Coordinates of C-alpha atoms in Angstrom, one line a residue:
M1 CA 8.7 11.6 16.7
N2 CA 5.2 11.5 15.5
A3 CA 6.4 10.9 11.9
D4 CA 8.5 8.0 13.2
I5 CA 5.5 6.5 15.0
R6 CA 3.2 6.9 12.0
W7 CA 5.9 5.3 9.8
L8 CA 6.3 2.4 12.3
W9 CA 2.5 1.8 12.4
S10 CA 2.3 1.8 8.6
R11 CA 5.2 -0.6 8.3
L12 CA 3.6 -2.9 10.9
N13 CA 0.4 -3.1 8.9
S14 CA 2.4 -3.8 5.7
N15 CA 4.9 -6.3 7.0
Y16 CA 4.2 -10.0 6.3
W17 CA 4.8 -11.1 9.9
F18 CA 2.5 -8.7 11.7
Y19 CA -0.9 -10.3 11.1
P20 CA 0.3 -13.9 11.7
A21 CA 1.9 -12.8 15.0
L22 CA -1.3 -10.9 16.0
F23 CA -3.5 -13.9 15.1
A24 CA -1.2 -16.2 17.1
L25 CA -1.7 -14.1 20.2
I26 CA -5.4 -14.0 19.6
G27 CA -5.4 -17.8 19.2
V28 CA -3.7 -18.2 22.6
S29 CA -6.0 -15.8 24.3
L30 CA -9.1 -17.3 22.8
A31 CA -8.0 -20.8 23.8
V32 CA -7.2 -19.9 27.4
T33 CA -10.6 -18.0 27.7
L34 CA -12.7 -20.8 26.3
V35 CA -10.9 -23.5 28.4
W36 CA -11.5 -21.4 31.5
L37 CA -15.2 -21.3 30.6
D38 CA -15.3 -25.1 30.1
R39 CA -13.5 -25.7 33.4
N40 CA -16.0 -23.5 35.3
G41 CA -19.1 -25.1 33.9
F42 CA -20.3 -22.2 31.6
A43 CA -20.5 -24.6 28.7
E44 CA -22.6 -27.4 30.4
S45 CA -25.6 -26.5 28.3
L46 CA -23.9 -27.9 25.3
N47 CA -24.3 -31.4 26.7
S48 CA -28.1 -31.1 26.5
I49 CA -28.1 -30.5 22.8
G50 CA -29.2 -33.7 21.2
W51 CA -27.5 -33.4 17.8
L52 CA -24.3 -32.3 19.4
Q53 CA -22.6 -35.4 20.8
P54 CA -20.0 -34.8 23.5
A55 CA -16.5 -35.8 22.4
R56 CA -14.5 -38.4 24.3
P57 CA -10.9 -37.5 25.4
Q58 CA -9.3 -39.8 22.8
S59 CA -11.3 -38.5 19.9
A60 CA -10.9 -34.9 21.0
S61 CA -7.1 -35.4 21.2
N62 CA -7.0 -37.0 17.8
M63 CA -9.1 -34.2 16.2
L64 CA -7.0 -31.4 17.7
Q65 CA -3.8 -33.1 16.5
V66 CA -5.2 -33.4 13.0
I67 CA -6.3 -29.7 13.0
A68 CA -2.9 -28.5 14.3
G69 CA -0.9 -30.7 12.0
S70 CA -2.9 -29.9 8.8
T71 CA -3.1 -26.1 9.4
I72 CA 0.7 -25.7 10.0
G73 CA 1.3 -27.8 6.9
V74 CA -1.1 -25.6 4.9
A75 CA 0.5 -22.5 6.3
S76 CA 3.9 -23.7 5.0
T77 CA 2.4 -24.3 1.6
V78 CA 0.7 -20.9 1.6
F79 CA 4.0 -19.2 2.4
S80 CA 5.9 -21.1 -0.3
I81 CA 3.2 -20.2 -2.9
T82 CA 3.3 -16.6 -1.9
I83 CA 7.1 -16.4 -2.2
A84 CA 7.0 -18.1 -5.6
A85 CA 4.3 -15.7 -6.8
V86 CA 6.3 -12.7 -5.5
A87 CA 9.4 -13.9 -7.2
Y88 CA 7.5 -14.3 -10.5
A89 CA 5.8 -10.9 -10.3
S90 CA 8.9 -9.0 -9.3
G91 CA 11.0 -10.7 -12.0
N92 CA 8.4 -9.9 -14.7
Y93 CA 7.0 -6.6 -13.6
G94 CA 9.8 -5.0 -11.6
P95 CA 11.5 -5.5 -8.2
R96 CA 9.8 -2.4 -6.7
L97 CA 6.5 -4.3 -6.9
L98 CA 7.8 -6.7 -4.3
T99 CA 6.3 -4.3 -1.7
N100 CA 2.9 -4.5 -3.2
F101 CA 2.7 -8.2 -3.0
M102 CA 4.1 -8.4 0.5
E103 CA 1.5 -5.8 1.6
D104 CA -1.4 -7.7 0.1
K105 CA -3.9 -8.2 2.8
G106 CA -5.3 -11.4 1.2
N107 CA -1.9 -13.1 1.5
Q108 CA -1.3 -11.8 5.0
L109 CA -4.7 -12.7 6.4
S110 CA -4.6 -16.2 4.8
L111 CA -1.4 -17.1 6.5
A112 CA -2.5 -15.5 9.7
T113 CA -5.7 -17.6 9.8
F114 CA -3.8 -20.9 9.5
I115 CA -1.2 -19.8 12.1
G116 CA -3.9 -18.7 14.5
T117 CA -5.9 -21.9 14.1
F118 CA -2.7 -23.9 14.7
V119 CA -1.8 -22.1 17.9
Y120 CA -5.4 -22.3 19.1
A121 CA -5.5 -26.1 18.5
I122 CA -2.2 -26.9 20.3
T123 CA -3.2 -24.7 23.2
V124 CA -6.5 -26.5 23.7
L125 CA -4.8 -29.9 23.1
R126 CA -2.6 -29.6 26.2
T127 CA -5.7 -29.4 28.4
V128 CA -7.4 -32.6 27.1
R129 CA -7.2 -35.4 29.7
A130 CA -8.3 -39.0 29.6
E131 CA -10.2 -40.6 32.5
D132 CA -7.2 -42.5 33.8
E133 CA -4.8 -39.4 33.7
V134 CA -4.0 -37.4 36.8
A135 CA -4.0 -33.6 36.7
F136 CA -0.8 -31.9 37.9
A137 CA -2.5 -30.1 40.8
A138 CA -4.2 -33.4 41.9
F139 CA -0.9 -35.3 41.7
N140 CA 0.8 -32.7 44.0
A141 CA -2.2 -33.1 46.4
G142 CA -1.6 -36.9 46.6
S143 CA -4.7 -37.9 44.7
T144 CA -4.6 -41.1 42.7
S145 CA -7.5 -40.5 40.4
Q146 CA -9.0 -37.5 38.6
P147 CA -11.9 -37.5 36.1
G148 CA -11.0 -36.8 32.5
F149 CA -11.5 -33.4 31.0
V150 CA -12.7 -32.5 27.5
P151 CA -13.3 -28.8 26.8
Q152 CA -16.5 -29.2 24.7
L153 CA -16.9 -25.5 23.9
S154 CA -13.3 -25.1 23.0
L155 CA -13.6 -28.2 20.8
L156 CA -16.6 -26.8 19.0
V157 CA -14.8 -23.5 18.3
A158 CA -11.8 -25.6 16.9
Y159 CA -14.3 -27.2 14.5
L160 CA -15.5 -23.8 13.4
L161 CA -11.9 -22.5 12.9
M162 CA -11.2 -25.6 10.9
A163 CA -14.1 -24.8 8.6
L164 CA -12.9 -21.2 8.4
S165 CA -9.4 -22.4 7.4
V166 CA -10.9 -24.5 4.6
A167 CA -12.8 -21.5 3.3
V168 CA -9.7 -19.3 3.5
L169 CA -7.6 -22.0 1.6
V170 CA -10.1 -22.0 -1.2
Y171 CA -10.0 -18.2 -1.3
F172 CA -6.3 -18.1 -1.3
L173 CA -5.9 -20.6 -4.2
N174 CA -8.1 -18.3 -6.2
H175 CA -6.5 -15.1 -5.0
V176 CA -2.9 -15.8 -5.8
P177 CA -3.2 -16.4 -9.5
S178 CA -5.6 -13.5 -9.8
S179 CA -3.3 -11.1 -8.0
I180 CA -0.3 -11.7 -10.3
R181 CA -2.3 -11.1 -13.5
I182 CA -0.9 -8.0 -15.0
N183 CA -4.4 -6.3 -15.3
S184 CA -5.0 -6.9 -11.6
V185 CA -1.5 -5.5 -10.7
L186 CA -2.1 -2.4 -12.7
Q187 CA -5.6 -2.0 -11.3
G188 CA -4.2 -2.2 -7.8
I189 CA -1.5 0.4 -8.5
G190 CA -3.8 2.7 -10.5
G191 CA -6.7 2.5 -8.1
R192 CA -4.4 3.3 -5.1
L193 CA -2.9 6.2 -7.1
L194 CA -6.3 7.7 -7.8
R195 CA -7.3 7.4 -4.1
D196 CA -4.1 9.0 -3.0
I197 CA -4.6 11.9 -5.4
R198 CA -8.1 12.6 -4.0
D199 CA -6.8 12.3 -0.4
N200 CA -3.8 14.5 -0.8
Y201 CA -5.5 17.1 -3.1
P202 CA -9.2 17.1 -2.0
E203 CA -10.1 20.4 -3.7
D204 CA -11.6 20.0 -7.1
G205 CA -11.9 22.4 -10.0
S206 CA -9.7 25.4 -9.2
G207 CA -6.5 24.2 -10.8
R208 CA -4.4 26.2 -8.3
E209 CA -0.9 25.3 -7.3
L210 CA 1.4 26.2 -4.5
E211 CA 3.8 29.1 -4.8
P212 CA 7.4 28.6 -3.7
G213 CA 7.9 29.2 0.0
P214 CA 9.9 32.0 1.6
D215 CA 13.7 31.7 2.0
G216 CA 15.2 31.2 5.4
E217 CA 17.7 29.4 7.6
A218 CA 18.4 25.8 6.5
I219 CA 17.2 22.8 8.5
T220 CA 19.5 19.9 7.9
I221 CA 19.2 16.2 8.8
D222 CA 21.8 13.7 10.1
R223 CA 20.3 10.6 8.5
T224 CA 20.7 8.9 5.1
G225 CA 17.8 7.4 3.1
Y226 CA 14.5 8.2 1.5
V227 CA 11.9 10.5 3.0
Q228 CA 9.1 8.1 3.9
I229 CA 6.7 10.3 5.8
I230 CA 6.5 14.0 6.5
D231 CA 4.4 15.0 9.5
F232 CA 2.8 18.1 8.1
E233 CA 0.5 18.5 11.1
E234 CA 3.5 18.6 13.5
L235 CA 5.2 21.2 11.3
A236 CA 2.1 23.3 11.3
Q237 CA 1.8 23.2 15.0
L238 CA 5.5 24.0 15.4
S239 CA 5.3 27.0 13.0
E240 CA 2.1 28.4 14.7
K241 CA 3.6 28.0 18.2
N242 CA 6.8 29.8 17.3
D243 CA 5.3 32.2 14.8
C244 CA 7.6 31.2 12.0
N245 CA 7.4 30.0 8.4
I246 CA 8.7 26.6 7.4
A247 CA 9.3 26.0 3.7
L248 CA 10.1 22.4 2.7
E249 CA 13.0 21.6 0.3
V250 CA 12.2 18.0 -0.3
R251 CA 9.1 15.8 -1.1
T252 CA 8.2 12.5 0.3
G253 CA 10.2 9.9 -1.7
D254 CA 13.3 12.2 -2.1
F255 CA 16.7 10.8 -1.1
V256 CA 18.5 12.8 1.6
H257 CA 21.9 12.5 3.4
P258 CA 23.6 14.3 6.3
G259 CA 24.0 18.0 5.8
M260 CA 21.4 18.2 3.1
P261 CA 18.7 20.9 3.8
V262 CA 15.2 19.4 4.0
A263 CA 13.5 22.7 5.0
R264 CA 14.0 26.3 5.7
V265 CA 12.7 28.3 8.6
C266 CA 12.3 32.0 8.8
G267 CA 10.8 34.6 11.2
G268 CA 9.6 34.2 14.8
D269 CA 11.6 32.3 17.4
A270 CA 13.4 30.0 15.0
D271 CA 16.1 28.8 17.4
E272 CA 18.1 25.5 17.5
H273 CA 15.3 23.8 19.4
V274 CA 12.8 24.7 16.6
R275 CA 15.1 23.4 13.9
Q276 CA 15.7 20.2 15.7
A277 CA 12.0 19.6 16.3
A278 CA 11.3 20.3 12.6
A279 CA 13.9 17.8 11.5
E280 CA 12.2 15.1 13.6
A281 CA 9.1 15.5 11.5
F282 CA 10.8 13.7 8.7
A283 CA 10.8 9.9 8.8
I284 CA 13.8 8.5 6.9
G285 CA 14.1 4.9 5.7
A286 CA 16.0 2.6 3.3
T287 CA 13.2 2.4 0.7
R288 CA 10.5 4.5 -0.9
T289 CA 6.9 3.7 0.1
P290 CA 3.5 4.7 -1.4
T291 CA 2.6 6.6 1.8
Q292 CA 2.2 10.3 1.0
D293 CA 4.1 9.7 -2.3
P294 CA 1.9 9.6 -5.4
Q295 CA 5.1 9.8 -7.5
F296 CA 6.1 6.4 -6.2
L297 CA 2.9 4.8 -7.7
I298 CA 3.4 6.8 -11.0
D299 CA 6.9 5.5 -11.2
E300 CA 5.6 1.9 -10.7
L301 CA 3.2 2.3 -13.6
V302 CA 6.0 3.8 -15.8
E303 CA 8.4 1.0 -14.8
I304 CA 5.9 -1.7 -15.9
G305 CA 5.2 0.2 -19.2
L306 CA 8.9 0.6 -20.0
R307 CA 9.6 -3.1 -19.3
A308 CA 6.7 -4.0 -21.5
L309 CA 8.0 -1.9 -24.4
S310 CA 11.6 -3.2 -24.0
P311 CA 12.9 -5.3 -26.9
G312 CA 13.3 -8.3 -24.6
I313 CA 9.7 -8.4 -23.6
N314 CA 7.8 -6.5 -26.5
D315 CA 4.4 -6.5 -24.9
P316 CA 2.7 -3.3 -26.2
F317 CA -0.7 -4.3 -24.8
T318 CA 0.6 -4.2 -21.2
A319 CA 2.1 -0.8 -22.0
I320 CA -1.3 0.4 -23.4
T321 CA -3.0 -0.6 -20.1
T322 CA -0.4 1.3 -18.3
L323 CA -1.0 4.4 -20.4
H324 CA -4.7 4.2 -19.7
W325 CA -4.1 4.3 -15.9
L326 CA -1.6 7.1 -16.3
G327 CA -4.3 9.0 -18.3
A328 CA -6.8 8.5 -15.6
A329 CA -4.4 9.8 -13.0
T330 CA -3.3 12.7 -15.1
S331 CA -6.9 13.7 -15.7
E332 CA -7.6 13.6 -12.0
L333 CA -4.5 15.7 -11.2
G334 CA -5.5 18.2 -13.9
R335 CA -8.8 18.9 -12.2
R336 CA -7.3 19.3 -8.7
D337 CA -6.1 22.1 -6.6
L338 CA -2.5 20.8 -6.1
R339 CA -1.9 22.6 -2.8
R340 CA -1.3 19.6 -0.5
R341 CA -3.8 19.4 2.4
I342 CA -2.0 20.2 5.7
E343 CA -4.8 21.4 7.9
D344 CA -8.4 22.6 7.6
H345 CA -7.4 26.0 6.1
P346 CA -4.3 25.6 3.9
E347 CA -4.4 29.2 2.8
N348 CA -3.6 30.3 6.4
S349 CA -0.9 27.7 6.9
Q350 CA 2.7 28.7 7.7
V351 CA 4.1 25.5 6.2
Y352 CA 5.0 25.6 2.6
P353 CA 5.5 22.1 1.0
L354 CA 7.7 21.9 -2.1
P355 CA 5.2 22.8 -4.9
D356 CA 3.6 19.8 -6.7
T357 CA 2.9 21.2 -10.1
F358 CA 0.9 19.6 -12.9
Q359 CA 3.9 19.8 -15.2
H360 CA 6.0 17.9 -12.6
F361 CA 3.5 15.0 -12.5
L362 CA 3.0 15.0 -16.3
E363 CA 6.7 14.7 -16.9
R364 CA 7.0 12.0 -14.3
G365 CA 4.4 9.9 -16.1
F366 CA 3.9 10.5 -19.8
G367 CA 7.2 12.3 -20.1
A368 CA 9.0 9.2 -18.8
M369 CA 7.0 6.9 -21.1
R370 CA 7.2 9.1 -24.2
S371 CA 10.5 7.8 -25.7
A372 CA 9.5 4.1 -25.3
A373 CA 6.0 4.7 -26.6
A374 CA 7.3 6.5 -29.7
T375 CA 9.1 3.3 -30.8
N376 CA 5.9 1.3 -30.9
P377 CA 3.1 2.4 -33.3
Q378 CA 0.3 0.9 -31.2
A379 CA 1.5 2.5 -28.0
A380 CA 2.1 5.9 -29.7
L381 CA -1.5 6.0 -31.1
V382 CA -3.0 5.1 -27.7
M383 CA -0.8 7.8 -26.0
F384 CA -2.3 10.4 -28.3
D385 CA -5.8 9.2 -27.5
T386 CA -5.1 9.1 -23.8
L387 CA -3.7 12.6 -23.7
R388 CA -6.7 13.9 -25.6
A389 CA -9.2 12.1 -23.3
A390 CA -7.4 13.5 -20.2
A391 CA -7.7 17.1 -21.6
T392 CA -11.4 16.9 -22.2
L393 CA -12.1 17.0 -18.4
I394 CA -9.6 19.7 -17.5
Q395 CA -10.6 23.4 -17.4
A396 CA -7.2 25.1 -16.7
K397 CA -5.9 26.3 -20.1
Q398 CA -2.3 26.1 -19.0
R399 CA -2.6 22.5 -18.1
I400 CA -4.4 21.7 -21.4
A401 CA -1.4 23.4 -23.2
L402 CA 1.0 21.1 -21.3
L403 CA -0.9 18.0 -22.6
R404 CA -0.8 19.4 -26.1
D405 CA 3.0 19.9 -25.8
Q406 CA 3.3 16.2 -24.7
G407 CA 1.6 15.2 -27.9
Q408 CA 3.9 17.4 -30.0
K409 CA 7.0 15.9 -28.3
L410 CA 5.7 12.4 -28.9
R411 CA 5.3 13.2 -32.6
E412 CA 8.8 14.5 -32.8
Q413 CA 10.2 11.4 -31.0
A414 CA 8.2 9.1 -33.3
R415 CA 9.7 10.7 -36.4
L416 CA 13.1 9.6 -35.1
A417 CA 12.0 6.0 -34.3
L418 CA 9.4 5.1 -36.9
S419 CA 9.2 5.1 -40.7
G420 CA 6.9 4.1 -43.5
P421 CA 3.2 3.3 -42.8
D422 CA 3.8 3.3 -39.0
L423 CA 5.0 6.9 -39.1
A424 CA 2.1 7.8 -41.5
A425 CA -0.4 6.4 -39.0
V426 CA 1.2 8.4 -36.2
E427 CA 1.1 11.6 -38.3
E428 CA -2.5 11.1 -39.1
R429 CA -3.4 10.5 -35.4
Y430 CA -1.5 13.6 -34.4
L431 CA -3.6 15.7 -36.8
T432 CA -6.7 14.3 -35.1
F433 CA -5.2 15.0 -31.8
L434 CA -4.5 18.7 -32.7
K435 CA -8.1 19.2 -34.0
A436 CA -9.5 18.1 -30.6
F437 CA -7.3 20.8 -28.8
R438 CA -8.4 23.5 -31.3
A439 CA -12.1 22.8 -30.8

């Protein structure tokens, strides 16, 4: 249940409608509060400010109508521009990047600001009354006249929200073209990947990896989809309470279906209730998400690189930038203790995640890019340099050997794809690559 709640909260923060809906509620609440202050005389001091001329009912009504009409029109434009940018980016960089653009806080908050200002303006507008208009309460009481009402404080805040909306519009017009530039896209993916690596594997320098967990009775699941979140803390509490070991059979991002084992439990009081509670620690959904899943971000980088090296696009420089970010992530992984953090003392944990080995991540990144990089001399040369640079910061000899093996496989692949001077350049760079590993 906790995994489902955490997944729901992460989805609410990433959905495109969440912040506009939240700002609309804030706009209504702010308007009602400020109008109440105006009605009860808390804003009378504004009339004594010389440079702040009180607004008349007609001008106040006109201004609020202009603000409401213009902001909802701009909100429609903002949404249209966002959809056009998303369609362009997903078509050129890959459909899985659609999530990245929909989660972009700049786009979400820009639309939310205009929606909130619109809702605030129309809520305040309904309270403005001319001198010859009769309030509903006074009409029921039989009165024939009622002084007009202009909420001066509410009107002043509407001016400020209008100025804020103009500033947000300027920001948005700069943000959208910047966000769909390929370097910005790669920086966003690569930067998030590095942060996730540091969060999931906080220990630096040891180069340790998890051992496979103990065998036991299978915990199956009755849902179909991708594992989006695993509540490791809930599993740890469950194993400690029932004095049992829980060994996971899947990672976040794996596809599961009914009857498939997602974990194994052994020892202690591992009854049906424990197995059911353990199964509820897995949140299943229709798509993969970056949450708890560094492999998803690695796959996004690889997808962009493979598309760039495809014959239809032939953009080796985008692929080179992709290799640079993969190299930074590989170097970070190579220096980390790859035992996933579950609680404060992972060595005493009774929960055994599926081991995340350095070789697994290396094959997921450079291994997937190798065949395509071997067909392009520029990409192949940069891949040699990137592997060598990643190895310079890694202390574990076994991991350095895996990087050297990737260089050897790249050379063998390039021999099948290249010839002539291009192959000679690759062979020369490979010799330089080997000398760095022998030093």
